[in-house]
Amino acid sequence: MTGTLVLRDEQNRTLTCEILKQLEFEGQTYALLTPVDECIEILVWGEDDEVTLDADDFQKGLTAEDYEGMLFEPDPDELLEALPTARAVLSEQNLHLELTAFDLMTVKGEVPEVDEDDIVEIAKEEDVEEYQILSTFYHEEDQYAVLRPLDPLLFFAVEVPGQEARLLLPEDNSELFYQLQSLIAADEGEDEA
């Protein structure tokens, strides 16, 4: 199934998504979505003076030097200050940076093909995710990286007739979220058979 659906957040920002799959479950219609435009993240290269070590780090024998050269989420205010520079750098590649609903950043335009030299792995919670480095830039002595996740961002929305679709978060109803994931996996298994 193809088509698009627009999600709106509490700040009235929008995110246009492609509908990958729709399914009926317990009288409701749910959609598996991915953003139409490429999602990106902007992270800052860490330096040893920016790292705050916690008890887990000490137990593992880690020091600030172990974090040097790693990518971290920047302070939200510092990121906002760096956005004009990020926009300028991306515009040189004919990419347009947008702040969308749910605090996601996307780029419009043709993203360069993935080159193995431009791939970085970032540990997130219990997983390691791969990202394509689209660009790097400096803002106030900090080096930033504009990254595109290689795995597409997927999420569910509930569709209510006569109303706007609403993003469904795992913390809203973890059991429902798990059931929807199972239904999608079962449906994909049937498609492959």
PDB file of C-alpha atoms in Angstrom:
ATOM      1  CA  MET A   1       0.000   0.000   0.000  1.00  0.00           C
ATOM      2  CA  THR A   2       1.277   3.421  -0.802  1.00  0.00           C
ATOM      3  CA  GLY A   3       0.019   6.822   0.089  1.00  0.00           C
ATOM      4  CA  THR A   4       0.898   9.497   2.575  1.00  0.00           C
ATOM      5  CA  LEU A   5      -0.346  10.569   5.947  1.00  0.00           C
ATOM      6  CA  VAL A   6       0.449  13.787   7.831  1.00  0.00           C
ATOM      7  CA  LEU A   7       1.120  13.635  11.560  1.00  0.00           C
ATOM      8  CA  ARG A   8       0.914  16.754  13.734  1.00  0.00           C
ATOM      9  CA  ASP A   9       2.497  17.256  17.143  1.00  0.00           C
ATOM     10  CA  GLU A  10       1.444  19.411  20.110  1.00  0.00           C
ATOM     11  CA  GLN A  11       3.396  22.394  18.712  1.00  0.00           C
ATOM     12  CA  ASN A  12       1.373  22.124  15.463  1.00  0.00           C
ATOM     13  CA  ARG A  13       4.452  21.007  13.483  1.00  0.00           C
ATOM     14  CA  THR A  14       3.863  18.391  10.799  1.00  0.00           C
ATOM     15  CA  LEU A  15       5.626  15.304   9.489  1.00  0.00           C
ATOM     16  CA  THR A  16       4.580  13.810   6.158  1.00  0.00           C
ATOM     17  CA  CYS A  17       4.937  10.037   6.123  1.00  0.00           C
ATOM     18  CA  GLU A  18       4.634   7.251   3.597  1.00  0.00           C
ATOM     19  CA  ILE A  19       2.146   4.546   4.567  1.00  0.00           C
ATOM     20  CA  LEU A  20       4.002   1.241   4.312  1.00  0.00           C
ATOM     21  CA  LYS A  21       1.181  -0.930   5.645  1.00  0.00           C
ATOM     22  CA  GLN A  22      -2.263  -0.545   7.149  1.00  0.00           C
ATOM     23  CA  LEU A  23      -3.932  -3.072   9.393  1.00  0.00           C
ATOM     24  CA  GLU A  24      -7.147  -3.440  11.323  1.00  0.00           C
ATOM     25  CA  PHE A  25      -6.875  -4.556  14.932  1.00  0.00           C
ATOM     26  CA  GLU A  26      -9.653  -4.588  17.518  1.00  0.00           C
ATOM     27  CA  GLY A  27     -11.814  -2.202  15.488  1.00  0.00           C
ATOM     28  CA  GLN A  28      -9.065   0.394  14.922  1.00  0.00           C
ATOM     29  CA  THR A  29      -6.992   1.132  11.834  1.00  0.00           C
ATOM     30  CA  TYR A  30      -3.249   1.377  12.369  1.00  0.00           C
ATOM     31  CA  ALA A  31      -0.584   2.384   9.869  1.00  0.00           C
ATOM     32  CA  LEU A  32       3.099   1.511   9.713  1.00  0.00           C
ATOM     33  CA  LEU A  33       4.834   4.704   8.585  1.00  0.00           C
ATOM     34  CA  THR A  34       8.176   6.106   7.535  1.00  0.00           C
ATOM     35  CA  PRO A  35       8.943   9.783   6.922  1.00  0.00           C
ATOM     36  CA  VAL A  36       8.824  10.841   3.260  1.00  0.00           C
ATOM     37  CA  ASP A  37      11.989  12.926   3.667  1.00  0.00           C
ATOM     38  CA  GLU A  38      15.261  11.539   4.998  1.00  0.00           C
ATOM     39  CA  CYS A  39      15.636  11.770   8.774  1.00  0.00           C
ATOM     40  CA  ILE A  40      18.899  13.136  10.117  1.00  0.00           C
ATOM     41  CA  GLU A  41      20.589  13.709  13.431  1.00  0.00           C
ATOM     42  CA  ILE A  42      23.143  16.340  14.306  1.00  0.00           C
ATOM     43  CA  LEU A  43      25.688  15.206  16.878  1.00  0.00           C
ATOM     44  CA  VAL A  44      28.800  16.826  18.293  1.00  0.00           C
ATOM     45  CA  TRP A  45      32.246  15.244  18.378  1.00  0.00           C
ATOM     46  CA  GLY A  46      33.145  14.786  22.026  1.00  0.00           C
ATOM     47  CA  GLU A  47      36.255  15.921  23.791  1.00  0.00           C
ATOM     48  CA  ASP A  48      37.498  14.657  27.114  1.00  0.00           C
ATOM     49  CA  ASP A  49      36.548  17.883  28.961  1.00  0.00           C
ATOM     50  CA  GLU A  50      32.871  17.467  27.932  1.00  0.00           C
ATOM     51  CA  VAL A  51      32.441  14.013  29.425  1.00  0.00           C
ATOM     52  CA  THR A  52      30.856  13.489  32.832  1.00  0.00           C
ATOM     53  CA  LEU A  53      31.751  10.049  34.111  1.00  0.00           C
ATOM     54  CA  ASP A  54      29.212   8.106  36.134  1.00  0.00           C
ATOM     55  CA  ALA A  55      29.446   5.055  38.416  1.00  0.00           C
ATOM     56  CA  ASP A  56      29.039   2.622  35.489  1.00  0.00           C
ATOM     57  CA  ASP A  57      32.021   4.202  33.741  1.00  0.00           C
ATOM     58  CA  PHE A  58      34.191   3.834  36.834  1.00  0.00           C
ATOM     59  CA  GLN A  59      33.109   0.198  37.283  1.00  0.00           C
ATOM     60  CA  LYS A  60      34.104  -0.498  33.674  1.00  0.00           C
ATOM     61  CA  GLY A  61      37.435   1.251  34.180  1.00  0.00           C
ATOM     62  CA  LEU A  62      36.638   3.977  31.634  1.00  0.00           C
ATOM     63  CA  THR A  63      38.237   7.404  31.714  1.00  0.00           C
ATOM     64  CA  ALA A  64      37.413  10.641  29.891  1.00  0.00           C
ATOM     65  CA  GLU A  65      40.052   9.782  27.275  1.00  0.00           C
ATOM     66  CA  ASP A  66      38.013   6.698  26.300  1.00  0.00           C
ATOM     67  CA  TYR A  67      35.244   9.027  25.103  1.00  0.00           C
ATOM     68  CA  GLU A  68      37.451  11.326  23.046  1.00  0.00           C
ATOM     69  CA  GLY A  69      36.444  11.350  19.383  1.00  0.00           C
ATOM     70  CA  MET A  70      32.975   9.932  20.070  1.00  0.00           C
ATOM     71  CA  LEU A  71      29.705  11.483  18.943  1.00  0.00           C
ATOM     72  CA  PHE A  72      27.276  12.853  21.521  1.00  0.00           C
ATOM     73  CA  GLU A  73      23.918  14.602  21.496  1.00  0.00           C
ATOM     74  CA  PRO A  74      24.579  18.314  21.844  1.00  0.00           C
ATOM     75  CA  ASP A  75      22.918  20.546  24.381  1.00  0.00           C
ATOM     76  CA  PRO A  76      19.525  21.526  22.834  1.00  0.00           C
ATOM     77  CA  ASP A  77      20.266  25.266  23.084  1.00  0.00           C
ATOM     78  CA  GLU A  78      23.689  24.827  21.475  1.00  0.00           C
ATOM     79  CA  LEU A  79      22.109  22.760  18.699  1.00  0.00           C
ATOM     80  CA  LEU A  80      19.580  25.524  17.975  1.00  0.00           C
ATOM     81  CA  GLU A  81      22.439  28.023  17.737  1.00  0.00           C
ATOM     82  CA  ALA A  82      24.294  25.712  15.312  1.00  0.00           C
ATOM     83  CA  LEU A  83      21.290  25.082  13.009  1.00  0.00           C
ATOM     84  CA  PRO A  84      21.905  28.061  10.682  1.00  0.00           C
ATOM     85  CA  THR A  85      25.418  26.738  10.026  1.00  0.00           C
ATOM     86  CA  ALA A  86      24.045  23.226   9.475  1.00  0.00           C
ATOM     87  CA  ARG A  87      21.485  24.604   7.011  1.00  0.00           C
ATOM     88  CA  ALA A  88      24.195  26.475   5.091  1.00  0.00           C
ATOM     89  CA  VAL A  89      26.462  23.422   4.888  1.00  0.00           C
ATOM     90  CA  LEU A  90      23.609  21.181   3.733  1.00  0.00           C
ATOM     91  CA  SER A  91      22.405  23.734   1.179  1.00  0.00           C
ATOM     92  CA  GLU A  92      25.806  23.380  -0.529  1.00  0.00           C
ATOM     93  CA  GLN A  93      24.696  19.782  -1.248  1.00  0.00           C
ATOM     94  CA  ASN A  94      21.232  20.956  -2.396  1.00  0.00           C
ATOM     95  CA  LEU A  95      19.696  19.596   0.804  1.00  0.00           C
ATOM     96  CA  HIS A  96      17.136  21.594   2.787  1.00  0.00           C
ATOM     97  CA  LEU A  97      17.045  21.019   6.565  1.00  0.00           C
ATOM     98  CA  GLU A  98      13.618  21.052   8.215  1.00  0.00           C
ATOM     99  CA  LEU A  99      12.559  20.812  11.848  1.00  0.00           C
ATOM    100  CA  THR A 100       9.454  18.651  11.816  1.00  0.00           C
ATOM    101  CA  ALA A 101       6.942  17.240  14.255  1.00  0.00           C
ATOM    102  CA  PHE A 102       8.117  15.216  17.244  1.00  0.00           C
ATOM    103  CA  ASP A 103      11.494  17.004  17.273  1.00  0.00           C
ATOM    104  CA  LEU A 104      12.673  15.160  14.164  1.00  0.00           C
ATOM    105  CA  MET A 105      14.995  16.768  11.652  1.00  0.00           C
ATOM    106  CA  THR A 106      14.660  15.859   7.985  1.00  0.00           C
ATOM    107  CA  VAL A 107      16.320  16.892   4.751  1.00  0.00           C
ATOM    108  CA  LYS A 108      14.627  17.466   1.424  1.00  0.00           C
ATOM    109  CA  GLY A 109      16.659  16.830  -1.685  1.00  0.00           C
ATOM    110  CA  GLU A 110      18.750  14.063  -3.155  1.00  0.00           C
ATOM    111  CA  VAL A 111      20.910  12.484  -0.475  1.00  0.00           C
ATOM    112  CA  PRO A 112      24.301  11.287  -1.787  1.00  0.00           C
ATOM    113  CA  GLU A 113      24.796   7.560  -2.289  1.00  0.00           C
ATOM    114  CA  VAL A 114      26.328   5.727   0.655  1.00  0.00           C
ATOM    115  CA  ASP A 115      30.111   5.435   0.520  1.00  0.00           C
ATOM    116  CA  GLU A 116      31.648   2.974   2.994  1.00  0.00           C
ATOM    117  CA  ASP A 117      34.141   5.666   4.056  1.00  0.00           C
ATOM    118  CA  ASP A 118      31.206   7.815   5.217  1.00  0.00           C
ATOM    119  CA  ILE A 119      29.660   5.221   7.557  1.00  0.00           C
ATOM    120  CA  VAL A 120      29.970   5.439  11.331  1.00  0.00           C
ATOM    121  CA  GLU A 121      28.592   3.097  13.966  1.00  0.00           C
ATOM    122  CA  ILE A 122      26.999   4.594  17.048  1.00  0.00           C
ATOM    123  CA  ALA A 123      26.021   2.633  20.149  1.00  0.00           C
ATOM    124  CA  LYS A 124      22.485   3.523  21.240  1.00  0.00           C
ATOM    125  CA  GLU A 125      21.109   1.837  24.330  1.00  0.00           C
ATOM    126  CA  GLU A 126      21.644  -1.877  23.578  1.00  0.00           C
ATOM    127  CA  ASP A 127      22.005  -1.583  19.786  1.00  0.00           C
ATOM    128  CA  VAL A 128      24.653  -0.337  17.404  1.00  0.00           C
ATOM    129  CA  GLU A 129      23.263   1.721  14.539  1.00  0.00           C
ATOM    130  CA  GLU A 130      24.968   2.686  11.294  1.00  0.00           C
ATOM    131  CA  TYR A 131      24.860   6.246   9.988  1.00  0.00           C
ATOM    132  CA  GLN A 132      25.999   7.975   6.829  1.00  0.00           C
ATOM    133  CA  ILE A 133      27.949  11.172   7.455  1.00  0.00           C
ATOM    134  CA  LEU A 134      26.344  13.764   5.192  1.00  0.00           C
ATOM    135  CA  SER A 135      28.505  16.641   6.361  1.00  0.00           C
ATOM    136  CA  THR A 136      30.582  18.029   9.192  1.00  0.00           C
ATOM    137  CA  PHE A 137      30.920  21.628  10.306  1.00  0.00           C
ATOM    138  CA  TYR A 138      32.261  23.780  13.113  1.00  0.00           C
ATOM    139  CA  HIS A 139      30.240  26.108  15.298  1.00  0.00           C
ATOM    140  CA  GLU A 140      31.888  27.979  18.187  1.00  0.00           C
ATOM    141  CA  GLU A 141      34.876  25.622  18.296  1.00  0.00           C
ATOM    142  CA  ASP A 142      32.737  22.460  18.397  1.00  0.00           C
ATOM    143  CA  GLN A 143      32.733  20.051  15.474  1.00  0.00           C
ATOM    144  CA  TYR A 144      29.322  18.707  14.498  1.00  0.00           C
ATOM    145  CA  ALA A 145      28.326  15.844  12.218  1.00  0.00           C
ATOM    146  CA  VAL A 146      25.120  15.673  10.190  1.00  0.00           C
ATOM    147  CA  LEU A 147      24.172  11.992  10.091  1.00  0.00           C
ATOM    148  CA  ARG A 148      21.533   9.969   8.259  1.00  0.00           C
ATOM    149  CA  PRO A 149      20.552   6.616   9.798  1.00  0.00           C
ATOM    150  CA  LEU A 150      20.968   3.794   7.279  1.00  0.00           C
ATOM    151  CA  ASP A 151      17.943   1.968   8.703  1.00  0.00           C
ATOM    152  CA  PRO A 152      14.710   3.821   8.012  1.00  0.00           C
ATOM    153  CA  LEU A 153      12.728   5.249  10.909  1.00  0.00           C
ATOM    154  CA  LEU A 154       9.510   3.248  11.318  1.00  0.00           C
ATOM    155  CA  PHE A 155       6.594   3.919  13.617  1.00  0.00           C
ATOM    156  CA  PHE A 156       2.883   3.313  14.066  1.00  0.00           C
ATOM    157  CA  ALA A 157      -0.017   5.732  13.956  1.00  0.00           C
ATOM    158  CA  VAL A 158      -3.658   5.153  14.794  1.00  0.00           C
ATOM    159  CA  GLU A 159      -6.145   6.410  12.212  1.00  0.00           C
ATOM    160  CA  VAL A 160      -9.499   7.636  13.523  1.00  0.00           C
ATOM    161  CA  PRO A 161     -12.206   8.488  10.953  1.00  0.00           C
ATOM    162  CA  GLY A 162     -12.862  12.226  10.813  1.00  0.00           C
ATOM    163  CA  GLN A 163      -9.745  13.060  12.865  1.00  0.00           C
ATOM    164  CA  GLU A 164      -6.049  13.465  12.232  1.00  0.00           C
ATOM    165  CA  ALA A 165      -3.909  10.367  12.631  1.00  0.00           C
ATOM    166  CA  ARG A 166      -2.060  10.155  15.947  1.00  0.00           C
ATOM    167  CA  LEU A 167       1.439   8.845  16.560  1.00  0.00           C
ATOM    168  CA  LEU A 168       1.414   5.700  18.696  1.00  0.00           C
ATOM    169  CA  LEU A 169       4.316   5.478  21.131  1.00  0.00           C
ATOM    170  CA  PRO A 170       5.439   2.266  22.872  1.00  0.00           C
ATOM    171  CA  GLU A 171       4.982   3.945  26.261  1.00  0.00           C
ATOM    172  CA  ASP A 172       1.337   4.758  25.384  1.00  0.00           C
ATOM    173  CA  ASN A 173       0.432   1.079  25.364  1.00  0.00           C
ATOM    174  CA  SER A 174       3.368  -1.333  25.226  1.00  0.00           C
ATOM    175  CA  GLU A 175       1.136  -4.413  24.847  1.00  0.00           C
ATOM    176  CA  LEU A 176      -0.689  -2.925  21.844  1.00  0.00           C
ATOM    177  CA  PHE A 177       2.635  -1.847  20.330  1.00  0.00           C
ATOM    178  CA  TYR A 178       4.016  -5.382  20.712  1.00  0.00           C
ATOM    179  CA  GLN A 179       0.854  -6.891  19.169  1.00  0.00           C
ATOM    180  CA  LEU A 180       1.072  -4.558  16.164  1.00  0.00           C
ATOM    181  CA  GLN A 181       4.733  -5.463  15.652  1.00  0.00           C
ATOM    182  CA  SER A 182       3.795  -9.160  15.788  1.00  0.00           C
ATOM    183  CA  LEU A 183       0.982  -8.673  13.259  1.00  0.00           C
ATOM    184  CA  ILE A 184       3.315  -6.853  10.848  1.00  0.00           C
ATOM    185  CA  ALA A 185       5.960  -9.592  11.223  1.00  0.00           C
ATOM    186  CA  ALA A 186       3.357 -12.322  10.640  1.00  0.00           C
ATOM    187  CA  ASP A 187       2.007 -10.463   7.604  1.00  0.00           C
ATOM    188  CA  GLU A 188       5.520 -10.129   6.158  1.00  0.00           C
ATOM    189  CA  GLY A 189       6.072 -13.853   6.733  1.00  0.00           C
ATOM    190  CA  GLU A 190       2.913 -14.628   4.730  1.00  0.00           C
ATOM    191  CA  ASP A 191       4.059 -12.309   1.922  1.00  0.00           C
ATOM    192  CA  GLU A 192       7.348 -14.227   1.637  1.00  0.00           C
ATOM    193  CA  ALA A 193       5.621 -17.632   1.506  1.00  0.00           C
TER     194      ALA A 193
END
